[in-house]
mmCIF file of C-alpha atoms in Angstrom:
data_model
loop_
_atom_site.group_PDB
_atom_site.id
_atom_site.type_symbol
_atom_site.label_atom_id
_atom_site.label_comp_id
_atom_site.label_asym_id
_atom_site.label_seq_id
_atom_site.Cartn_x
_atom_site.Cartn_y
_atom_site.Cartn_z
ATOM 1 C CA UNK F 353 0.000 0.000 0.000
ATOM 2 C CA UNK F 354 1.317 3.486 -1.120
ATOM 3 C CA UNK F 355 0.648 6.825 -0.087
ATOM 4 C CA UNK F 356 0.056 7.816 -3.513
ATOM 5 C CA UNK F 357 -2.539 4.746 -3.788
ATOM 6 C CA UNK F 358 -4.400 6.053 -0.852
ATOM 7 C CA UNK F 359 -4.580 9.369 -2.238
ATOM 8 C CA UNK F 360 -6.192 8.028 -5.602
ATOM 9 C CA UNK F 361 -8.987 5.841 -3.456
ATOM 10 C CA UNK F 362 -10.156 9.266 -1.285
ATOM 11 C CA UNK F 363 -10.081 11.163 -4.952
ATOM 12 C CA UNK F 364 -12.410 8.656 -6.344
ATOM 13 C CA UNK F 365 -14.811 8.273 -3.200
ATOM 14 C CA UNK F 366 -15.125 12.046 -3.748
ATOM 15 C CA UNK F 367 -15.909 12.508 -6.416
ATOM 16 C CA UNK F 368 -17.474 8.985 -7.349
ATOM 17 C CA UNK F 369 -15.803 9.351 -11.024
ATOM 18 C CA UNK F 370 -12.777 7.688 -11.798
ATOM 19 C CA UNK F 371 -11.868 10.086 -14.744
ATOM 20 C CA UNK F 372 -12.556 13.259 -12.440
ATOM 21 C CA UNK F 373 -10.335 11.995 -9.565
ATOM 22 C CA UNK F 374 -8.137 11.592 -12.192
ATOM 23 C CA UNK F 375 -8.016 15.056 -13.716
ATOM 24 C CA UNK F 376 -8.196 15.735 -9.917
ATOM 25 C CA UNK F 377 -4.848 14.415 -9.326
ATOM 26 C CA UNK F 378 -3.226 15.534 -12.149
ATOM 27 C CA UNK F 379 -2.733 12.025 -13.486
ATOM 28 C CA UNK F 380 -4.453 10.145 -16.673
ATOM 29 C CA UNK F 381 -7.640 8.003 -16.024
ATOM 30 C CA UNK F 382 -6.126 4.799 -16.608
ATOM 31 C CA UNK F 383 -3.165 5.343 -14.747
ATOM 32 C CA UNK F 384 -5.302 6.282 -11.650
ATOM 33 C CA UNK F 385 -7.765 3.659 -12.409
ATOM 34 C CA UNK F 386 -4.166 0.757 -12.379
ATOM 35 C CA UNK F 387 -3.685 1.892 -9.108
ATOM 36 C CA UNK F 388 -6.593 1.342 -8.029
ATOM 37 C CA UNK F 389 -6.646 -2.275 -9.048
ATOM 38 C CA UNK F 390 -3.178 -2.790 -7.270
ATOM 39 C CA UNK F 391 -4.100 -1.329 -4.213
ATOM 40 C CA UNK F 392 -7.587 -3.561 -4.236
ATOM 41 C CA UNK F 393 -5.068 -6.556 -4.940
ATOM 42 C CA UNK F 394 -3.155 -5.668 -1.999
ATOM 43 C CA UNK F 395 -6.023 -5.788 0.456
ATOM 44 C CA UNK F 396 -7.522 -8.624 -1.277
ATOM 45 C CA UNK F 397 -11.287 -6.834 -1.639
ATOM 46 C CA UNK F 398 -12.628 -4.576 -4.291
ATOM 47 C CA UNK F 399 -13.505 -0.992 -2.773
ATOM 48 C CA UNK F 400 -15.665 0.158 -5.137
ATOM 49 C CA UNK F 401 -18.892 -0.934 -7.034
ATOM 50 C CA UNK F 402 -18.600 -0.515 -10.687
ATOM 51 C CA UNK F 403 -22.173 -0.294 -12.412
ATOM 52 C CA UNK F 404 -23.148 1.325 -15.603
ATOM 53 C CA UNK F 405 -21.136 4.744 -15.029
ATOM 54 C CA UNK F 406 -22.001 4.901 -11.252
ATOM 55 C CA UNK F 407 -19.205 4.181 -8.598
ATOM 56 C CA UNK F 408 -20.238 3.341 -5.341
ATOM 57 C CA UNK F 409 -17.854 2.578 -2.019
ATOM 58 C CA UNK F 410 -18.352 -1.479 -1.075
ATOM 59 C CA UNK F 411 -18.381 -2.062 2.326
ATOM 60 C CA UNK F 412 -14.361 -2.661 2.529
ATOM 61 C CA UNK F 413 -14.067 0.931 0.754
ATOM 62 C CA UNK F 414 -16.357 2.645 3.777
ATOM 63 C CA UNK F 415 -14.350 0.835 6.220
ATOM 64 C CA UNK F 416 -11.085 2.246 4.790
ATOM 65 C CA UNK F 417 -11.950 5.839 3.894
ATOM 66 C CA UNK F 418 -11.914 7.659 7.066
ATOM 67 C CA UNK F 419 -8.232 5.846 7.997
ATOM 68 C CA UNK F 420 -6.960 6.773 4.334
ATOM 69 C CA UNK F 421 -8.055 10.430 4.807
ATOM 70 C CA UNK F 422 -6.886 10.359 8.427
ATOM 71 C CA UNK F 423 -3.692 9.117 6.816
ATOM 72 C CA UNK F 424 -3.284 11.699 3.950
ATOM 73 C CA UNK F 425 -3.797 14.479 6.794
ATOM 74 C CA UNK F 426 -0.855 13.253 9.080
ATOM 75 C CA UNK F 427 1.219 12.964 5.906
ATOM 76 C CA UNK F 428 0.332 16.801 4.883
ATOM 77 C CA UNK F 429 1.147 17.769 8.431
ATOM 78 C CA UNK F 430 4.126 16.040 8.546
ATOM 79 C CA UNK F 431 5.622 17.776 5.016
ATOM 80 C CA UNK F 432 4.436 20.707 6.101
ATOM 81 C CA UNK F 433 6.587 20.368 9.436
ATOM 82 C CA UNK F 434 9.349 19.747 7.475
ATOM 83 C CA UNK F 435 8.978 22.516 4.992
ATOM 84 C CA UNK F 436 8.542 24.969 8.689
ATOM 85 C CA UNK F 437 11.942 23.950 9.886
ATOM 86 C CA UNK F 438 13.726 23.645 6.391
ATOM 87 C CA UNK F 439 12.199 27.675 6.233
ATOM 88 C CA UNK F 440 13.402 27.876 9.235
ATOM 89 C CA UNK F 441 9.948 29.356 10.465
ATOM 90 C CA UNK F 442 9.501 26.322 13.786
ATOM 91 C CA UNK F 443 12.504 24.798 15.482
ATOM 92 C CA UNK F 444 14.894 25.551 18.339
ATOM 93 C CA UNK F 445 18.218 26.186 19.502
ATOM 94 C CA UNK F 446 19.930 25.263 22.466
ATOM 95 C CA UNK F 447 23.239 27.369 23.290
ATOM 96 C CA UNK F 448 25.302 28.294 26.213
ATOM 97 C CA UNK F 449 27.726 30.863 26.763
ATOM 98 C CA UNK F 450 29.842 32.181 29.951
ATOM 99 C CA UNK F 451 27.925 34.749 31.767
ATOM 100 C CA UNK F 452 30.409 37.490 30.946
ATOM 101 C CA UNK F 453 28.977 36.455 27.312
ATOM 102 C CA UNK F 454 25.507 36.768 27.993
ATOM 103 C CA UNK F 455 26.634 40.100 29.509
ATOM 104 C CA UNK F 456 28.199 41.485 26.265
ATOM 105 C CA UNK F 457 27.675 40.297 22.986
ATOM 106 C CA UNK F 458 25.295 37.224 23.120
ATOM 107 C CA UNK F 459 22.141 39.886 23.795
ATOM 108 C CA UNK F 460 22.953 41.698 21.089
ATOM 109 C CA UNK F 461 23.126 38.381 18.870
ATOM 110 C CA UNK F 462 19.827 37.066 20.085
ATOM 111 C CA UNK F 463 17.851 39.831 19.244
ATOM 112 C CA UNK F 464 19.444 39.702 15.743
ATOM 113 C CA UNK F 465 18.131 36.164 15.116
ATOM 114 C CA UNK F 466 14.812 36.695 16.986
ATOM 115 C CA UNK F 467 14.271 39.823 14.824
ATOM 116 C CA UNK F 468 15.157 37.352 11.381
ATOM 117 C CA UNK F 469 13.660 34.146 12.401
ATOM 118 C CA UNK F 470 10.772 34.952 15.377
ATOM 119 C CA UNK F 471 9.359 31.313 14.489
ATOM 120 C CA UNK F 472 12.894 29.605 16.421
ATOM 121 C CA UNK F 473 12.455 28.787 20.119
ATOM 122 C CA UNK F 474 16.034 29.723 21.908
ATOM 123 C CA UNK F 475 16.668 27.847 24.834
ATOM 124 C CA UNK F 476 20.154 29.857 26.480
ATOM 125 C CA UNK F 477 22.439 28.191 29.297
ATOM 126 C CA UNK F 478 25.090 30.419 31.130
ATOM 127 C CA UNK F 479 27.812 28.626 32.831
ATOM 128 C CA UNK F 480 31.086 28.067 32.960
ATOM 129 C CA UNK F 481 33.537 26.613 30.054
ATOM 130 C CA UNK F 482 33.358 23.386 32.024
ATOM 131 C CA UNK F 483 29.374 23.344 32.898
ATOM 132 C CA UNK F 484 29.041 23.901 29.015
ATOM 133 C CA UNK F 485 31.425 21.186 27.843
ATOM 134 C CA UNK F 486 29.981 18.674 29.633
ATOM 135 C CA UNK F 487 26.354 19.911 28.501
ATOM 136 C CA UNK F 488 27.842 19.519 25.563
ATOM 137 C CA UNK F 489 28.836 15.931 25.748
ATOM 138 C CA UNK F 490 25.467 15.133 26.809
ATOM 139 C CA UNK F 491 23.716 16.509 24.035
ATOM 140 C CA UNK F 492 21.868 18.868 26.630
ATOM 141 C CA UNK F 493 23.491 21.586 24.301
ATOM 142 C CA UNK F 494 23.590 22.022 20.566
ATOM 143 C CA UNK F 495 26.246 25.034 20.502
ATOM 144 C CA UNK F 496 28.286 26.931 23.155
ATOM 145 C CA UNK F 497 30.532 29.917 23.236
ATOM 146 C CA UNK F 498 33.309 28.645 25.725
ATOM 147 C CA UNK F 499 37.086 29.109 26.638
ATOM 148 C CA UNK F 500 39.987 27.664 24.643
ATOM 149 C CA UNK F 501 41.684 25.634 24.996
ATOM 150 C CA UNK F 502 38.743 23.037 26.004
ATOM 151 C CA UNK F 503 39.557 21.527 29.110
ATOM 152 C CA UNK F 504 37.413 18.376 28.315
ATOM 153 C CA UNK F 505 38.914 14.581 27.535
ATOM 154 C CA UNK F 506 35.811 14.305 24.871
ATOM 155 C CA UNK F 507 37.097 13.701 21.848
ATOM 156 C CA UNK F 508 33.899 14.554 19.908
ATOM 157 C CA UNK F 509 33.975 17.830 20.803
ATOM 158 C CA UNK F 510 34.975 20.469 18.443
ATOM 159 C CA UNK F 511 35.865 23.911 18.910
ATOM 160 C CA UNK F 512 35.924 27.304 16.526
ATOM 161 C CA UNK F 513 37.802 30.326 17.961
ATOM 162 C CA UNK F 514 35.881 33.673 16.979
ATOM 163 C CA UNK F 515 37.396 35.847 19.538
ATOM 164 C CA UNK F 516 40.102 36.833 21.298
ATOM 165 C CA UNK F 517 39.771 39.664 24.459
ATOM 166 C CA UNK F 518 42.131 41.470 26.548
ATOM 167 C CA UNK F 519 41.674 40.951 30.011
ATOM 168 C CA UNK F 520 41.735 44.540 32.156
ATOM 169 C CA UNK F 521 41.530 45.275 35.815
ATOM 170 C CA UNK F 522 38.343 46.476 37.018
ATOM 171 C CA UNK F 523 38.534 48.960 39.264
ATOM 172 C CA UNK F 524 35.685 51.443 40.787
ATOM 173 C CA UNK F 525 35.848 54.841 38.808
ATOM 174 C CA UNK F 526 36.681 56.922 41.811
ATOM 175 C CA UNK F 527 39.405 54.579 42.602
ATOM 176 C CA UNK F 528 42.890 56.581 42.783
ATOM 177 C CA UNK F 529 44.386 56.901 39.404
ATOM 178 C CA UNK F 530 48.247 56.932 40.522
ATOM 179 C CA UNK F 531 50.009 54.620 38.668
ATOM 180 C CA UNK F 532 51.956 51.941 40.888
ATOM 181 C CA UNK F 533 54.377 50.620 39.928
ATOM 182 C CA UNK F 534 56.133 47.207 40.099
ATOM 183 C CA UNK F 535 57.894 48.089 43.541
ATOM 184 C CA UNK F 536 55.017 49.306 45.270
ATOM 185 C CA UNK F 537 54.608 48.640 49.249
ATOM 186 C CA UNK F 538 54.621 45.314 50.074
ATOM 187 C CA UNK F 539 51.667 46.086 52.413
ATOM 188 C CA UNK F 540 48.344 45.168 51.475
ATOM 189 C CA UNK F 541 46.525 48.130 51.179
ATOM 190 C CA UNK F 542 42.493 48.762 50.458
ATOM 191 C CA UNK F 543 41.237 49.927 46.791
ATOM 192 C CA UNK F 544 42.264 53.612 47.486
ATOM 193 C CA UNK F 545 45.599 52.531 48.633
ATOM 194 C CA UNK F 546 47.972 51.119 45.311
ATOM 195 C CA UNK F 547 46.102 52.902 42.765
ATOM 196 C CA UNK F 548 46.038 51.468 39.021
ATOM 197 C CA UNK F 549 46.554 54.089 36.787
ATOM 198 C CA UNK F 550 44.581 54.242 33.594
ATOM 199 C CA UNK F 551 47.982 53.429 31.224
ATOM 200 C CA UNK F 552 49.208 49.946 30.944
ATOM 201 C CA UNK F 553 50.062 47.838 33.991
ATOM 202 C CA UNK F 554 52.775 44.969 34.240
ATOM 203 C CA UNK F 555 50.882 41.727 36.158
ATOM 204 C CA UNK F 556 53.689 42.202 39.174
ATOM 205 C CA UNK F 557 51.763 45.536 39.741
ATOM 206 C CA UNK F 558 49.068 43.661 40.937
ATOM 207 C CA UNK F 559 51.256 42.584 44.289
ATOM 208 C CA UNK F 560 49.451 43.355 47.177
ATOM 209 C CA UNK F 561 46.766 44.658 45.411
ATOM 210 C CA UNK F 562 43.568 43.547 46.889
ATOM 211 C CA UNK F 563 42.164 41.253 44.019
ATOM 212 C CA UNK F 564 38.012 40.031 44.133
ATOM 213 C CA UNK F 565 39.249 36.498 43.035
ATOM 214 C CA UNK F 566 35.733 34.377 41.444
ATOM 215 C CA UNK F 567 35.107 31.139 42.356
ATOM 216 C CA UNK F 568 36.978 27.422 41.630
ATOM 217 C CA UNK F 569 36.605 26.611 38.562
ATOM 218 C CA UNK F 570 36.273 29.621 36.892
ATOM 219 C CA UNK F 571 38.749 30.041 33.402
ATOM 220 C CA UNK F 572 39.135 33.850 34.697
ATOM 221 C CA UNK F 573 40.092 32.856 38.446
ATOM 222 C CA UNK F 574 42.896 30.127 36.762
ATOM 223 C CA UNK F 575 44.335 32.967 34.506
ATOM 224 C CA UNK F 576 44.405 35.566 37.367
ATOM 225 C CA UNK F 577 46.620 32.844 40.196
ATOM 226 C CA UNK F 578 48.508 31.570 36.967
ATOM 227 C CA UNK F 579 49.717 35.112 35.795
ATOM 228 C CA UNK F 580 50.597 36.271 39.634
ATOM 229 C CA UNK F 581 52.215 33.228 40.048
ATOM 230 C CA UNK F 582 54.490 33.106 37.083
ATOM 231 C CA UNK F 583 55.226 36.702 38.056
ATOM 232 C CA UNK F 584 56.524 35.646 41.556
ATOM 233 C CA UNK F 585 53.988 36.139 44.021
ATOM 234 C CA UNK F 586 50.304 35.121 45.319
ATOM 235 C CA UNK F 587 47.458 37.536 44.846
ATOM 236 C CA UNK F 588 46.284 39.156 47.988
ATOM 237 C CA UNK F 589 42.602 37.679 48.226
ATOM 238 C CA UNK F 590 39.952 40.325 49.364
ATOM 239 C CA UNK F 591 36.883 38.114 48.662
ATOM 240 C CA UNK F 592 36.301 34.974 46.406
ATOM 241 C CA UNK F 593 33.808 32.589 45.450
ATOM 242 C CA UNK F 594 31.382 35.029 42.977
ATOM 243 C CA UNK F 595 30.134 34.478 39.334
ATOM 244 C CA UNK F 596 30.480 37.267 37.210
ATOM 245 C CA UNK F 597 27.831 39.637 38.292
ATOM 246 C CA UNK F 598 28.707 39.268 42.169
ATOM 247 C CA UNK F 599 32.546 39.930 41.413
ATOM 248 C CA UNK F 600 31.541 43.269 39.352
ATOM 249 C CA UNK F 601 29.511 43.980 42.267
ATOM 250 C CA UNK F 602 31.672 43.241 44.576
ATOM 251 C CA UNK F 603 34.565 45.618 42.860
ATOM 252 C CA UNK F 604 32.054 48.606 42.248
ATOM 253 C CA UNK F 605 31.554 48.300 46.222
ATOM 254 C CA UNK F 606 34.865 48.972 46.786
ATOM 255 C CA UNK F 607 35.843 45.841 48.308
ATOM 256 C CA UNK F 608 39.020 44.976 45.595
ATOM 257 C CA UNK F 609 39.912 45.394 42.182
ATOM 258 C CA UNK F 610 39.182 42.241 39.538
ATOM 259 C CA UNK F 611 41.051 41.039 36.393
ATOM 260 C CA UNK F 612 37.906 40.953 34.031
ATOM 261 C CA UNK F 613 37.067 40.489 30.033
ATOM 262 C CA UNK F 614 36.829 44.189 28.792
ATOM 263 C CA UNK F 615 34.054 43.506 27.323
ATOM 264 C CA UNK F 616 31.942 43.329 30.725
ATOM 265 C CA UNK F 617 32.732 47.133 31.576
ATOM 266 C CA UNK F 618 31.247 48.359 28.311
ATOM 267 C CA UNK F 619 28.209 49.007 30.299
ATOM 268 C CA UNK F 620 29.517 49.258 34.097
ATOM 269 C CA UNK F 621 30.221 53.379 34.469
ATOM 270 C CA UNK F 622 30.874 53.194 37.574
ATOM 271 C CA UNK F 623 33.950 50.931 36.853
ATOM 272 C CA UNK F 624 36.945 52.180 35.043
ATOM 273 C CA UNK F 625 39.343 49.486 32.782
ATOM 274 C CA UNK F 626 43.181 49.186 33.085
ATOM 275 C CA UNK F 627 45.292 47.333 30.671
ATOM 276 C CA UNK F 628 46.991 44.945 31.108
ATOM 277 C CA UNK F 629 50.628 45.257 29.401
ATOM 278 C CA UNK F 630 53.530 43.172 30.585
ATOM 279 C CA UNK F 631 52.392 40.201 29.975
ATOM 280 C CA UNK F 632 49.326 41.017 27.916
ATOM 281 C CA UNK F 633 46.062 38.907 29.625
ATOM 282 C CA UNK F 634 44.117 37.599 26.847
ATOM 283 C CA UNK F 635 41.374 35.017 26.640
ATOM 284 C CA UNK F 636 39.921 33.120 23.266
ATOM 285 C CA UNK F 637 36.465 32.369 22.791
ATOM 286 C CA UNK F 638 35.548 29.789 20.363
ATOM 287 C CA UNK F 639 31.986 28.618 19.539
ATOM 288 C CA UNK F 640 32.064 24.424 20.398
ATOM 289 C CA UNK F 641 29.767 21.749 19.359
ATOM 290 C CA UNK F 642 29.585 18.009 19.303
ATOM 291 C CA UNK F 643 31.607 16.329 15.780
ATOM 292 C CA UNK F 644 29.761 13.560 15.417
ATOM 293 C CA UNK F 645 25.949 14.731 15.783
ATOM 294 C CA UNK F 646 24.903 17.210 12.792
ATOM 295 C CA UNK F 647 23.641 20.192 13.756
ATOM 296 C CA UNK F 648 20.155 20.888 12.945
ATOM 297 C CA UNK F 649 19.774 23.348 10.260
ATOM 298 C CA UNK F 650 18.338 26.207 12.970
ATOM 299 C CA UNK F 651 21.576 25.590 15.020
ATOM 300 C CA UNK F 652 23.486 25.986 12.016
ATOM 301 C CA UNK F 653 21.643 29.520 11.039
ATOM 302 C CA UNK F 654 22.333 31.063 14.474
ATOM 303 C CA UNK F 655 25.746 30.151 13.878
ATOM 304 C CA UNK F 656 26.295 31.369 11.024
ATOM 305 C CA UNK F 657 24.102 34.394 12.360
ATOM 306 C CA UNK F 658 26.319 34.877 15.421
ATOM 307 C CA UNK F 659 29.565 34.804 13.382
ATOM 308 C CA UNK F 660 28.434 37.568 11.594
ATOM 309 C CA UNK F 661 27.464 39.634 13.802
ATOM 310 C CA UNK F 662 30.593 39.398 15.858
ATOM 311 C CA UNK F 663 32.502 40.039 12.647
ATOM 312 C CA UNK F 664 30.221 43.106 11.810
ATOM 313 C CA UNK F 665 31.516 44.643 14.936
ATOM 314 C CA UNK F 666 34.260 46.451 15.539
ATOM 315 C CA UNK F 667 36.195 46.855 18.480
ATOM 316 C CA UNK F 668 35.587 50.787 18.847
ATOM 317 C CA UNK F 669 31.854 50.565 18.337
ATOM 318 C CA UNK F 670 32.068 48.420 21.736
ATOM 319 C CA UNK F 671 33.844 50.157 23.898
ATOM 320 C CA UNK F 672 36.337 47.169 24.339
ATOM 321 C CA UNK F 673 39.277 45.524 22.629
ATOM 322 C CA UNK F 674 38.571 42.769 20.792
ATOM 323 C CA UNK F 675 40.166 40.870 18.241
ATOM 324 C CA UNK F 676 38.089 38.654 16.134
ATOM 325 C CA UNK F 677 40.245 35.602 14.956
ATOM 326 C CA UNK F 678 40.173 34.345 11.372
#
């Protein structure tokens, strides 16, 4: 039994004409009429009564018409389902990014592809590089913005860089703006004490400056104890344990000074930015998914969507310093 056959028997009990179902269709009479046989064959009864012109259902033909047209409906539904997501107008997409993400430019991407595609469900995640990896793994996730490199033994992971960021210290704007340098007092002093000035700072600057540290785990708390370190010393530890939000909260209330993506001050005023200059602090985002599953074509759009709207801004127009990598 065919779809096609089905469709034939409903045109015929329609219109109880075998050459109208047929122009119906958009096939020839006897080729509609041959179907019609085999599909009879199939179910070993005949479903309609042929008598002088006038074609009646038999019993076997009443019996099957409502499931045939039940059938033909769930098949139209089902194409047209497919023909939705293929338009991308039904589907959804699962991402996560880092929360100092979601804070920059991942709003600014999501309304772009709500704006474009308003039919695509987006279901977001914010976590760390770690939280998003494993999502990943799962399949809980279809893309995520994370950290590179991946610290995940997956193999069938894959990661894109799209963007490398210069970490700064955050500071509160009324912080002092003397410069201190690299033989500062060895005394830990509060925020107004060692000021950061506003030109480029070598990491040992950051001795005995009080530092809002985030919590275990976190890429950005790693890169901060790995950089003092490897300049000689420990960081002096005012608070710890936050996410993103907390430690920005934490720094505009004066409690310590935080090294931060720049791209998280773009709309903090009440925190100032210092660069980083000897070494330079970056970080290097890169959009991961899983290698072996294919991406369903409205993962694959907001991709491609996101990609282009990173590349479509520049590094002035955000207030930070960004480099997008090719």
């Amino acid at each position: 039994m065919q779809i096609q056959q089905l469709a034939y028997f409903v045109a015929v009990a329609r219109t109880r004409h075998f050459t109208q179902a047929a122009e119906d269709c958009g096939v020839s009479q006897p080729s509609l009429s041959k179907q019609i046989r085999v599909l009879e064959n199939s179910l070993g009864t005949a479903l309609f009564e042929r008598e002088r012109g006038d074609v009646r259902l038999t019993p076997a033909g009443e019996a099957l018409l409502p499931h045939a047209q039940e059938i033909l409906i769930e098949v139209d539904e089902g194409l047209r389902a497919v023909r939705e997501v293929a338009g991308l107008q039904r589907g959804r997409v699962r991402v996560g990014a880092t929360p100092s993400m979601w804070d920059g430019l991942m709003a600014d991407a999501l309304i772009a592809f709500r704006e474009a595609y308003p039919g695509i469900e987006l279901e977001v995640t914010e976590g760390g590089s770690r939280t998003l990896t494993r999502a990943l793994g799962r399949g809980d996730l279809d893309l995520a913005l994370v950290i590179v490199p991946l610290r995940s033994d997956d193999p069938d992971l894959v990661a894109r860089p799209l963007l490398r960021e210069r970490l700064v210290v955050a500071s509160p704007a009324s912080a002092s703006t003397t410069a201190s340098p690299a033989s500062a007092s060895s005394t830990a002093s509060p925020v107004s004490g060692p000021g950061l000035g506003d030109g480029p700072l070598a990491v040992r600057d950051l001795e005995n400056v009080p530092l809002v540290m985030f919590r275990e785990g976190y890429d950005l708390r790693d890169t901060t104890m790995n950089a003092c370190l490897d300049a000689g010393f420990e960081p002096t530890v005012a608070i710890e344990g936050g996410e993103m939000n907390a430690v920005l909260r934490f720094v505009e209330a004066g409690l310590g000074h935080a090294v931060v993506p720049s791209m998280v001050l773009a709309s903090r005023p009440s925190l100032r930015a210092t660069p980083i200059g000897e070494p330079e602090l970056t970080r290097t985002i890169a959009l991961a998914h899983r290698r072996t599953q294919a991406l369903p074509l409205a993962s694959r759009t907001f991709r491609d969507v996101l990609v282009d709207h990173l590349r479509g801004l520049a590094a002035d127009a955000l207030g930070v310093d960004v480099d997008l990598v090719d």
